[in-house]
Amino acid sequence: MPQILGIDLGTTNSLIARMENGVPRVIADPETGATMLPSVVAIAPDGSISTGARAIELEPHLSVEQGGKIAAVGFPGGEYGAVIRSVKRYMGLGGAEVAPEDCSRYAFADLSGPIVRFQVGARTLTPPQISAEILRALKVRAERALGEAVDRVVITVPAYFNDAQRQATKDAGRLAGLEVVRLVNEPTAASLAYGLGKRAEGTVAVYDFGGGTFDVSILSIKAGIFEVLATNGDTHLGGDDIDAAIVNWILAGLPGEVARDRHVWNSVRSAAEAAKKKLTTDSSAEIAVALPGHTIRKTLTRAELEKLAEPIVTRTLARCSMALADAKLSPAQIDAVVLVGGSTRMPMVRQRVRELFAREPLCSIDPDEVVALGAAVQASVLMGGQGDMLLLDVVPLSLGIETMGGVMERLIHRNTTIPTSVTEMFTTAVDNQTHVDVHVVQGERELAADCRSLARFKLGPIEPQPAGLPRVAVTFLIDANGILNVSARDERTGREHSVDVKPSYGLSDEEIERMLEESIDLGEQDLEQRLLIVARVDAEQILAALAKQLGEYPDLIGADERARLAEVAERLEAARMGADRNLIANLVEQLNELSTPFAGRIMDAAIKAALEKKSVEQVS
Amino acid sequence: MVECPSCGRRQEPRLICETCATPLGVELDCFAALGLPKKLAIEPGAIERVYHELSRRIHPDRYAQAPVRVRDASLRSTALLTRSYRTLRDPLDRGKYWLELRGEKLSDDNKQVPPEIAETVFEVQEHLADLREAIRADPARARALGDELETRRAALQTMMNDYQIALGGNFVLWDLGRSNAKDLAAELKLILSNIAYLRTLMRDVDLGLGSLKAA
């Protein structure tokens, strides 16, 4: 049997690992030596894909070119291709759940459906398809490094992921041509990495604060059995939120149309992230972001950062208290605290965790790698290679059905060990009723409408009988991946009913099949072709931006300057239809250079206008 | 008779195959699932050991590479094992399950507060309402009410301990098999509904004390 590998499919970075002579190791890219793959995917207008560091280069941003001119470069979304970061935040979400501020960062297609769709050229892409590209890149990396095919993996997910988010992750694996043998919760995976080889016993809290998600799990470890007692978390709470708070702090006072611009936002975001990382060791960080005609300069002190991060870190601690309460334990009863995830590098986070549990947290394994290493350990468990080591995890959210009056009847309580099942008896409410509708929901609220819809299904056909006589036993089974399976049996006839469960969110099986066929058609594009496409996109973008600016700010440009720009623009227009990539690139360069003073004047005017408006408001 | 999904051996329903130890994936009562005699007096440490030992043998992680029908049986058997452990581990749930096995249901006559503890329940609820009000309006009074509530909580814990001892006694009588089952069931119902109510009440008290601490 070929080896099963472990994948940490992270919000910010993804890794792939395997066991080598009983020790888990992250597999590095054989060409670059990198262990982490940034979870960023770039899709050109023709559908060709890049991932990781290459995709980050294509992300819309402001680039300071030679001679100090500033150019807006990268795929801005929509018809010009898109670059998607932190796609994990969209996994398992319905279109209507996309936050309004996200709409200025990405081009979405119709947001009324049961799944988020990004608009890329003429196509729309769903989060599982984009995650599949990250998984495929990891698969290729591992295959090149090991010289053998990789097709079976363990993928980690946040412990607090709901059913739809887990299913979306499994779908991503399938779309990447991988068999997902098991989904493992990230904090539990981390505990396996820590517990391997040691005969550790006791009660452990895992504090997992990553790029986009927060989890806390409390485990009891006894004779090789890792039993989760309680878990809690927030699947939209992470380092990204701290970055966003810094970005807003940097951009405060700038006009909305500047702050919302994708190029500006991304440039500021990377400056914010760099400053945050610097403040891990330093007490202040200089931030400089060059906009056309204006450079933002600010100093971020550690104290200021901690003020910005305070509400976010406080939310993680509240989750820890909830997990402890569910486990019926006090902080003093915890024998060890383990730190996982890049955000735990922040001194403030360590300090607050230390205070809550009144002990020094452990971080001897790299917090960026520990989840992937744990996934490799679990893969080894599944191959029978870890003796009597066994993980008993829990379902993070209660599962129930909608009953009369919209009340949620809880069938499986949160923190129940999985796999688990419960059988519920259903009958008819009126004579000769042939179908019973069942609505399954997940969450902790009393009303079904306040919980998250999981699926709907119709029981039947039921033989026409007086009301209350038919008895259909429905079994709700949560498997070891934390995913619901439903089966039904007619108690009178003993016949199994087929249950056609319609998930409320996500992709149907048919859609996945179709996507698989499409991805085979597309095939791999060669590098030269890709570079040509990138050059063409750059050309289209700059031409479109210039046309827009000339239309909107005709007073800010003289006749001579306009004529010179028009001449180069015309040549570029002609060149972009051809196949000479270097010619296109040269003309883009020229046009960029020529238009920089004009762009600077526009930015200046916008900032002035905003400041004037503000002072008028302050006076009045 | 059921058939083992792995070796095909036909046998009486049980958790794992008597020949090859593969999980059979069939439904069983909670006692049979854990291989325990149908006795109500169970030692907590012992049931955990049994649960861990059986989990190690039948968990889906042990059958990740097995044929689909064996994997499916492992999933079903493990779900059954987990449910059985959770049911029998907790004396209240174990007692309720015992009644269910006898075709009776606690929740049917559990609509009202049991008379024995009715007065206590009402007093504590009133106390909690006062506390919630005082947390909003009068912090000094809230602290005083909080201290009184701590005293009440200790009294509730004593009541709870007494009912748990009574429950243990009832369990032993069932296991001895010499008393009238109908009388024992009536007594069991009474103890269980008292415990269930007290448990909810103590949770509310803890929530009240928690919100006082937060304020």
CSV table of N, CA, C and O in Angstrom, one decimal, chain A residues 1 152 181-182 222-223 225 227 378 381-383 387-392 415-421 477 479, chain B residues 27 48 51-53 55-57 59-65 71 74-76 78-80 82-83 85-86 89:
chain,number,residue,atom,x,y,z
A,1,MET,N,0.8,-1.2,0.0
A,1,MET,CA,0.0,0.0,0.0
A,1,MET,C,0.9,1.3,0.0
A,1,MET,O,1.8,1.4,0.8
A,152,ARG,N,-3.5,9.3,-1.6
A,152,ARG,CA,-4.3,9.2,-0.4
A,152,ARG,C,-3.8,10.1,0.7
A,152,ARG,O,-2.6,10.0,1.0
A,181,VAL,N,-8.7,10.2,3.2
A,181,VAL,CA,-9.0,9.0,4.0
A,181,VAL,C,-9.6,9.5,5.3
A,181,VAL,O,-10.5,8.8,5.9
A,182,ARG,N,-9.2,10.6,5.8
A,182,ARG,CA,-9.8,11.1,7.0
A,182,ARG,C,-9.6,12.6,7.1
A,182,ARG,O,-8.6,13.2,6.7
A,222,LYS,N,-4.5,9.2,27.9
A,222,LYS,CA,-4.4,8.1,28.8
A,222,LYS,C,-4.0,6.8,28.1
A,222,LYS,O,-4.8,6.4,27.2
A,223,ALA,N,-2.9,6.3,28.3
A,223,ALA,CA,-2.5,5.0,27.7
A,223,ALA,C,-2.6,5.0,26.2
A,223,ALA,O,-3.2,4.1,25.6
A,225,ILE,N,-4.5,6.8,24.4
A,225,ILE,CA,-5.8,7.2,23.9
A,225,ILE,C,-5.9,8.7,24.1
A,225,ILE,O,-5.8,9.2,25.2
A,227,GLU,N,-8.4,11.5,24.0
A,227,GLU,CA,-9.8,11.6,24.0
A,227,GLU,C,-10.1,13.1,24.2
A,227,GLU,O,-9.8,13.7,25.2
A,378,GLN,N,-1.4,11.0,12.3
A,378,GLN,CA,-2.7,10.3,12.1
A,378,GLN,C,-2.7,9.4,10.9
A,378,GLN,O,-3.3,8.4,10.9
A,381,VAL,N,-1.3,6.3,11.9
A,381,VAL,CA,-2.2,5.6,12.7
A,381,VAL,C,-3.2,4.8,11.8
A,381,VAL,O,-3.5,3.6,12.0
A,382,LEU,N,-3.6,5.5,10.7
A,382,LEU,CA,-4.6,4.8,9.8
A,382,LEU,C,-4.0,3.7,9.0
A,382,LEU,O,-4.7,2.8,8.5
A,383,MET,N,-2.6,3.7,8.9
A,383,MET,CA,-2.0,2.6,8.2
A,383,MET,C,-1.5,1.5,9.2
A,383,MET,O,-0.9,0.6,8.8
A,387,GLY,N,0.9,1.5,16.8
A,387,GLY,CA,0.5,0.6,17.9
A,387,GLY,C,-0.9,0.9,18.4
A,387,GLY,O,-1.8,0.9,17.6
A,388,ASP,N,-1.0,1.2,19.7
A,388,ASP,CA,-2.4,1.3,20.2
A,388,ASP,C,-2.8,2.8,20.4
A,388,ASP,O,-3.7,3.1,21.0
A,389,MET,N,-2.0,3.7,19.7
A,389,MET,CA,-2.4,5.1,19.7
A,389,MET,C,-3.8,5.3,19.0
A,389,MET,O,-4.0,4.8,17.9
A,390,LEU,N,-4.7,6.0,19.7
A,390,LEU,CA,-6.0,6.2,19.1
A,390,LEU,C,-6.6,7.5,19.4
A,390,LEU,O,-6.5,8.0,20.6
A,391,LEU,N,-7.2,8.2,18.5
A,391,LEU,CA,-7.8,9.5,18.6
A,391,LEU,C,-9.3,9.4,18.8
A,391,LEU,O,-9.9,8.8,17.9
A,392,LEU,N,-9.9,9.9,19.8
A,392,LEU,CA,-11.3,9.9,20.0
A,392,LEU,C,-11.7,11.4,20.0
A,392,LEU,O,-11.6,12.1,21.0
A,415,ASN,N,-19.8,18.2,21.6
A,415,ASN,CA,-18.8,17.6,22.4
A,415,ASN,C,-19.2,16.1,22.6
A,415,ASN,O,-18.6,15.5,23.6
A,416,THR,N,-20.0,15.5,21.8
A,416,THR,CA,-20.2,14.1,21.8
A,416,THR,C,-19.1,13.4,21.0
A,416,THR,O,-18.8,13.8,19.9
A,417,THR,N,-18.6,12.3,21.6
A,417,THR,CA,-17.5,11.6,20.9
A,417,THR,C,-18.0,11.0,19.6
A,417,THR,O,-19.1,10.5,19.5
A,418,ILE,N,-17.2,11.1,18.5
A,418,ILE,CA,-17.6,10.6,17.2
A,418,ILE,C,-16.7,9.4,16.9
A,418,ILE,O,-15.6,9.3,17.5
A,419,PRO,N,-17.2,8.4,16.1
A,419,PRO,CA,-18.5,8.4,15.5
A,419,PRO,C,-19.6,8.1,16.5
A,419,PRO,O,-19.4,7.5,17.5
A,420,THR,N,-20.8,8.7,16.2
A,420,THR,CA,-21.9,8.4,17.1
A,420,THR,C,-23.2,8.5,16.2
A,420,THR,O,-23.1,8.9,15.1
A,421,SER,N,-24.2,7.9,16.8
A,421,SER,CA,-25.5,7.9,16.0
A,421,SER,C,-26.7,8.0,16.9
A,421,SER,O,-26.5,7.7,18.1
A,477,LEU,N,-26.2,9.5,11.7
A,477,LEU,CA,-24.9,9.0,12.1
A,477,LEU,C,-23.8,10.0,11.7
A,477,LEU,O,-23.7,10.5,10.6
A,479,ASP,N,-19.9,10.5,11.2
A,479,ASP,CA,-18.8,9.6,11.1
A,479,ASP,C,-17.5,10.2,11.7
A,479,ASP,O,-17.5,11.2,12.3
B,27,GLU,N,-27.0,-3.7,15.7
B,27,GLU,CA,-27.5,-3.0,16.8
B,27,GLU,C,-27.6,-3.9,18.0
B,27,GLU,O,-28.0,-5.1,17.9
B,48,GLU,N,-15.0,3.0,31.8
B,48,GLU,CA,-14.1,3.8,30.9
B,48,GLU,C,-13.0,2.8,30.3
B,48,GLU,O,-12.7,2.9,29.2
B,51,TYR,N,-14.5,0.8,27.7
B,51,TYR,CA,-14.8,1.6,26.5
B,51,TYR,C,-13.5,1.8,25.7
B,51,TYR,O,-13.5,1.7,24.4
B,52,HIS,N,-12.4,2.2,26.4
B,52,HIS,CA,-11.2,2.5,25.7
B,52,HIS,C,-10.7,1.2,25.0
B,52,HIS,O,-10.2,1.2,23.9
B,53,GLU,N,-10.8,0.1,25.7
B,53,GLU,CA,-10.2,-1.2,25.2
B,53,GLU,C,-11.0,-1.6,23.9
B,53,GLU,O,-10.4,-1.9,22.9
B,55,SER,N,-12.8,0.5,22.0
B,55,SER,CA,-12.5,1.5,21.0
B,55,SER,C,-11.3,1.1,20.2
B,55,SER,O,-11.2,1.2,19.0
B,56,ARG,N,-10.2,0.8,20.9
B,56,ARG,CA,-9.0,0.4,20.3
B,56,ARG,C,-9.1,-0.7,19.3
B,56,ARG,O,-8.4,-0.7,18.3
B,57,ARG,N,-10.1,-1.6,19.5
B,57,ARG,CA,-10.2,-2.7,18.6
B,57,ARG,C,-11.2,-2.5,17.4
B,57,ARG,O,-10.9,-3.0,16.4
B,59,HIS,N,-12.5,0.8,16.3
B,59,HIS,CA,-12.6,2.2,15.8
B,59,HIS,C,-12.3,2.2,14.3
B,59,HIS,O,-11.4,1.5,13.8
B,60,PRO,N,-13.0,3.1,13.5
B,60,PRO,CA,-12.7,3.2,12.0
B,60,PRO,C,-11.3,3.4,11.7
B,60,PRO,O,-10.8,3.1,10.6
B,61,ASP,N,-10.5,4.1,12.6
B,61,ASP,CA,-9.1,4.3,12.4
B,61,ASP,C,-8.3,2.9,12.2
B,61,ASP,O,-7.3,2.9,11.6
B,62,ARG,N,-8.9,1.9,12.8
B,62,ARG,CA,-8.3,0.6,12.7
B,62,ARG,C,-8.6,-0.1,11.4
B,62,ARG,O,-8.0,-1.1,11.1
B,63,TYR,N,-9.6,0.4,10.7
B,63,TYR,CA,-10.1,-0.3,9.5
B,63,TYR,C,-10.1,0.6,8.3
B,63,TYR,O,-10.8,0.4,7.3
B,64,ALA,N,-9.2,1.6,8.4
B,64,ALA,CA,-9.1,2.6,7.3
B,64,ALA,C,-8.8,1.9,5.9
B,64,ALA,O,-9.1,2.4,4.9
B,65,GLN,N,-8.1,0.8,6.0
B,65,GLN,CA,-7.6,0.1,4.7
B,65,GLN,C,-8.5,-1.1,4.4
B,65,GLN,O,-8.1,-1.8,3.5
B,71,ARG,N,-15.4,-1.6,6.8
B,71,ARG,CA,-15.3,-0.2,7.3
B,71,ARG,C,-16.7,0.3,7.8
B,71,ARG,O,-16.8,0.9,8.8
B,74,SER,N,-17.5,-1.2,11.1
B,74,SER,CA,-16.7,-0.6,12.1
B,74,SER,C,-17.3,0.7,12.5
B,74,SER,O,-17.4,1.0,13.7
B,75,LEU,N,-17.7,1.5,11.5
B,75,LEU,CA,-18.4,2.8,11.8
B,75,LEU,C,-19.6,2.6,12.7
B,75,LEU,O,-19.8,3.3,13.7
B,76,ARG,N,-20.5,1.7,12.2
B,76,ARG,CA,-21.8,1.5,13.0
B,76,ARG,C,-21.5,1.0,14.4
B,76,ARG,O,-22.1,1.4,15.3
B,78,THR,N,-18.8,1.3,16.2
B,78,THR,CA,-18.2,2.4,17.1
B,78,THR,C,-19.2,3.4,17.5
B,78,THR,O,-19.2,3.9,18.6
B,79,ALA,N,-20.1,3.8,16.6
B,79,ALA,CA,-21.2,4.7,16.9
B,79,ALA,C,-22.0,4.1,18.1
B,79,ALA,O,-22.4,4.8,19.0
B,80,LEU,N,-22.3,2.9,17.9
B,80,LEU,CA,-23.1,2.2,19.0
B,80,LEU,C,-22.3,2.2,20.3
B,80,LEU,O,-22.9,2.4,21.4
B,82,THR,N,-20.0,4.2,21.4
B,82,THR,CA,-19.9,5.5,22.0
B,82,THR,C,-21.2,5.9,22.6
B,82,THR,O,-21.2,6.4,23.8
B,83,ARG,N,-22.3,5.7,21.9
B,83,ARG,CA,-23.6,6.0,22.5
B,83,ARG,C,-23.8,5.2,23.8
B,83,ARG,O,-24.3,5.7,24.8
B,85,TYR,N,-21.6,3.9,25.8
B,85,TYR,CA,-20.8,4.4,26.9
B,85,TYR,C,-21.3,5.7,27.5
B,85,TYR,O,-21.4,5.8,28.7
B,86,ARG,N,-21.7,6.6,26.7
B,86,ARG,CA,-22.3,7.9,27.2
B,86,ARG,C,-23.6,7.6,28.0
B,86,ARG,O,-23.8,8.3,29.0
B,89,ARG,N,-22.5,5.6,31.4
B,89,ARG,CA,-21.5,6.3,32.2
B,89,ARG,C,-22.2,7.1,33.3
B,89,ARG,O,-21.8,7.2,34.4
